[in-house]
PDB file of C-alpha atoms in Angstrom:
ATOM      1  CA  MET F  12      89.310  76.552  90.662  1.00 66.00           C
ATOM      2  CA  LYS F  13      88.292  80.062  91.527  1.00 73.00           C
ATOM      3  CA  PRO F  14      87.095  83.034  89.384  1.00 77.00           C
ATOM      4  CA  CYS F  15      89.100  86.403  89.083  1.00 73.00           C
ATOM      5  CA  HIS F  16      87.562  88.848  91.677  1.00 66.00           C
ATOM      6  CA  ARG F  17      88.342  91.647  89.073  1.00 67.00           C
ATOM      7  CA  CYS F  18      87.506  90.153  85.464  1.00 75.00           C
ATOM      8  CA  GLN F  19      85.807  86.938  86.463  1.00 77.00           C
ATOM      9  CA  SER F  20      87.993  84.678  84.111  1.00 80.00           C
ATOM     10  CA  VAL F  21      89.234  81.272  85.430  1.00 81.00           C
ATOM     11  CA  ILE F  22      92.354  81.726  87.818  1.00 76.00           C
ATOM     12  CA  ASP F  23      95.235  80.015  85.838  1.00 78.00           C
ATOM     13  CA  GLU F  24      97.492  79.057  89.181  1.00 75.00           C
ATOM     14  CA  TYR F  25     100.599  78.484  87.029  1.00 70.00           C
ATOM     15  CA  ILE F  26     100.944  81.474  85.634  1.00 74.00           C
ATOM     16  CA  LEU F  27      99.775  83.363  88.626  1.00 70.00           C
ATOM     17  CA  ASP F  28     102.265  81.811  90.907  1.00 70.00           C
ATOM     18  CA  LYS F  29     105.122  82.899  88.123  1.00 69.00           C
ATOM     19  CA  GLU F  30     103.863  86.391  88.305  1.00 68.00           C
ATOM     20  CA  LEU F  31     103.894  86.408  92.068  1.00 64.00           C
ATOM     21  CA  GLU F  32     107.510  84.688  92.576  1.00 67.00           C
ATOM     22  CA  PRO F  33     109.248  87.928  93.446  1.00 60.00           C
ATOM     23  CA  LEU F  34     106.886  88.301  96.173  1.00 63.00           C
ATOM     24  CA  ARG F  35     108.543  86.453  98.958  1.00 58.00           C
ATOM     25  CA  ASP F  36     106.050  84.368 101.087  1.00 61.00           C
ATOM     26  CA  LEU F  37     103.201  84.708  99.208  1.00 63.00           C
ATOM     27  CA  THR F  38     101.372  82.242  97.395  1.00 60.00           C
ATOM     28  CA  VAL F  39      98.519  81.767  94.936  1.00 61.00           C
ATOM     29  CA  ASP F  40      96.159  81.258  97.735  1.00 65.00           C
ATOM     30  CA  ASP F  41      96.838  84.773  99.012  1.00 64.00           C
ATOM     31  CA  PHE F  42      95.423  86.448  96.127  1.00 64.00           C
ATOM     32  CA  ASN F  43      91.487  86.554  94.174  1.00 69.00           C
ATOM     33  CA  VAL F  44      92.850  87.847  90.967  1.00 70.00           C
ATOM     34  CA  CYS F  45      94.040  86.300  87.836  1.00 72.00           C
ATOM     35  CA  ALA F  46      97.965  86.954  86.214  1.00 71.00           C
ATOM     36  CA  ASP F  47      96.086  89.318  84.004  1.00 76.00           C
ATOM     37  CA  CYS F  48      94.712  91.631  86.562  1.00 74.00           C
ATOM     38  CA  VAL F  49      97.798  91.436  89.208  1.00 74.00           C
ATOM     39  CA  THR F  50     100.319  94.120  88.863  1.00 82.00           C
ATOM     40  CA  VAL F  51     103.766  93.244  90.433  1.00 84.00           C
ATOM     41  CA  VAL F  52     106.486  95.799  90.403  1.00 87.00           C
ATOM     42  CA  ALA F  53     110.166  94.811  91.046  1.00 86.00           C
ATOM     43  CA  ASP F  54     112.531  96.336  93.303  1.00 89.00           C
ATOM     44  CA  ALA F  55     110.071  98.596  95.051  1.00 89.00           C
ATOM     45  CA  CYS F  56     109.830  97.991  98.451  1.00 89.00           C
ATOM     46  CA  VAL F  57     111.503 100.719 100.823  1.00 90.00           C
ATOM     47  CA  GLU F  58     112.773  98.080 103.395  1.00 88.00           C
ATOM     48  CA  CYS F  59     113.598  95.060 101.796  1.00 89.00           C
ATOM     49  CA  GLY F  60     114.262  96.079  97.692  1.00 90.00           C
ATOM     50  CA  GLY F  61     111.879  93.168  96.722  1.00 86.00           C
ATOM     51  CA  ALA F  62     108.886  93.810  94.412  1.00 86.00           C
ATOM     52  CA  VAL F  63     105.502  94.887  95.564  1.00 85.00           C
ATOM     53  CA  TYR F  64     101.714  93.852  94.603  1.00 80.00           C
ATOM     54  CA  VAL F  65     100.031  96.733  93.271  1.00 81.00           C
ATOM     55  CA  PRO F  66      96.341  96.115  94.777  1.00 69.00           C
ATOM     56  CA  PRO F  67      93.410  96.172  91.727  1.00 68.00           C
ATOM     57  CA  GLY F  68      91.842  99.601  91.017  1.00 73.00           C
ATOM     58  CA  ASP F  69      95.098 101.383  92.860  1.00 74.00           C
ATOM     59  CA  SER F  70      97.103 103.499  90.818  1.00 76.00           C
ATOM     60  CA  ARG F  71      99.983 104.379  93.239  1.00 81.00           C
ATOM     61  CA  VAL F  72     102.751 101.896  93.810  1.00 86.00           C
ATOM     62  CA  PRO F  73     103.216 100.853  97.296  1.00 85.00           C
ATOM     63  CA  ASP F  74     106.222 101.631  99.206  1.00 87.00           C
ATOM     64  CA  PHE F  75     106.269  98.203 101.364  1.00 85.00           C
ATOM     65  CA  CYS F  76     105.763  94.925 100.084  1.00 84.00           C
ATOM     66  CA  PRO F  77     103.293  92.805 101.910  1.00 79.00           C
ATOM     67  CA  ALA F  78     105.925  90.660 103.814  1.00 81.00           C
ATOM     68  CA  CYS F  79     107.929  93.893 105.046  1.00 85.00           C
ATOM     69  CA  ARG F  80     104.264  95.495 106.199  1.00 83.00           C
ATOM     70  CA  ALA F  81     103.530  92.417 107.958  1.00 81.00           C
ATOM     71  CA  ASP F  82     106.442  92.462 109.722  1.00 85.00           C
ATOM     72  CA  ARG F  83     106.720  96.103 110.660  1.00 84.00           C
ATOM     73  CA  ILE F  84     102.909  95.463 112.243  1.00 84.00           C
ATOM     74  CA  LYS F  85     104.179  92.381 114.057  1.00 86.00           C
ATOM     75  CA  ARG F  86     107.207  94.660 115.713  1.00 89.00           C
ATOM     76  CA  THR F  87     105.622  97.599 116.043  1.00 88.00           C
ATOM     77  CA  GLY F  88     101.889  96.791 116.392  1.00 87.00           C
ATOM     78  CA  GLN F  89     101.147  99.852 114.080  1.00 83.00           C
ATOM     79  CA  ASP F  90     100.247  99.285 110.246  1.00 82.00           C
ATOM     80  CA  PRO F  91     102.471 101.571 108.576  1.00 78.00           C
ATOM     81  CA  GLY F  92      99.923 101.056 105.462  1.00 75.00           C
ATOM     82  CA  TRP F  93     101.237 100.562 101.455  1.00 71.00           C
ATOM     83  CA  ASN F  94     103.091 104.272 101.321  1.00 75.00           C
ATOM     84  CA  ARG F  95     105.080 106.081 103.470  1.00 75.00           C
ATOM     85  CA  ASP F  96     104.143 109.043 105.178  1.00 70.00           C
ATOM     86  CA  PRO F  97     105.921 111.996 102.910  1.00 61.00           C
ATOM     87  CA  MET F  98     107.206 113.430 106.280  1.00 55.00           C
ATOM     88  CA  SER F  99     109.010 110.372 106.953  1.00 52.00           C
ATOM     89  CA  THR F 100     111.197 110.092 104.109  1.00 46.00           C
TER      90      THR F 100
END
């Protein structure tokens, strides 16, 4: 069991898995934070309408979920980042 990268409490993998359920293709192994430090926003991805993960310490909600961001990098070879360019909306 690993400690949370942010608050150092022991990561309860069962609770974290439930918190991350809306994020497709991700598991608890993809994160190094506990469920208390994870922020998941449902229905926020502009591509798939799925949930997004807000990185610790970031106040902006990402436009792309990790899976859609990875898909776009694979397709285009370019990283769109977490947020769309305001000019492309």
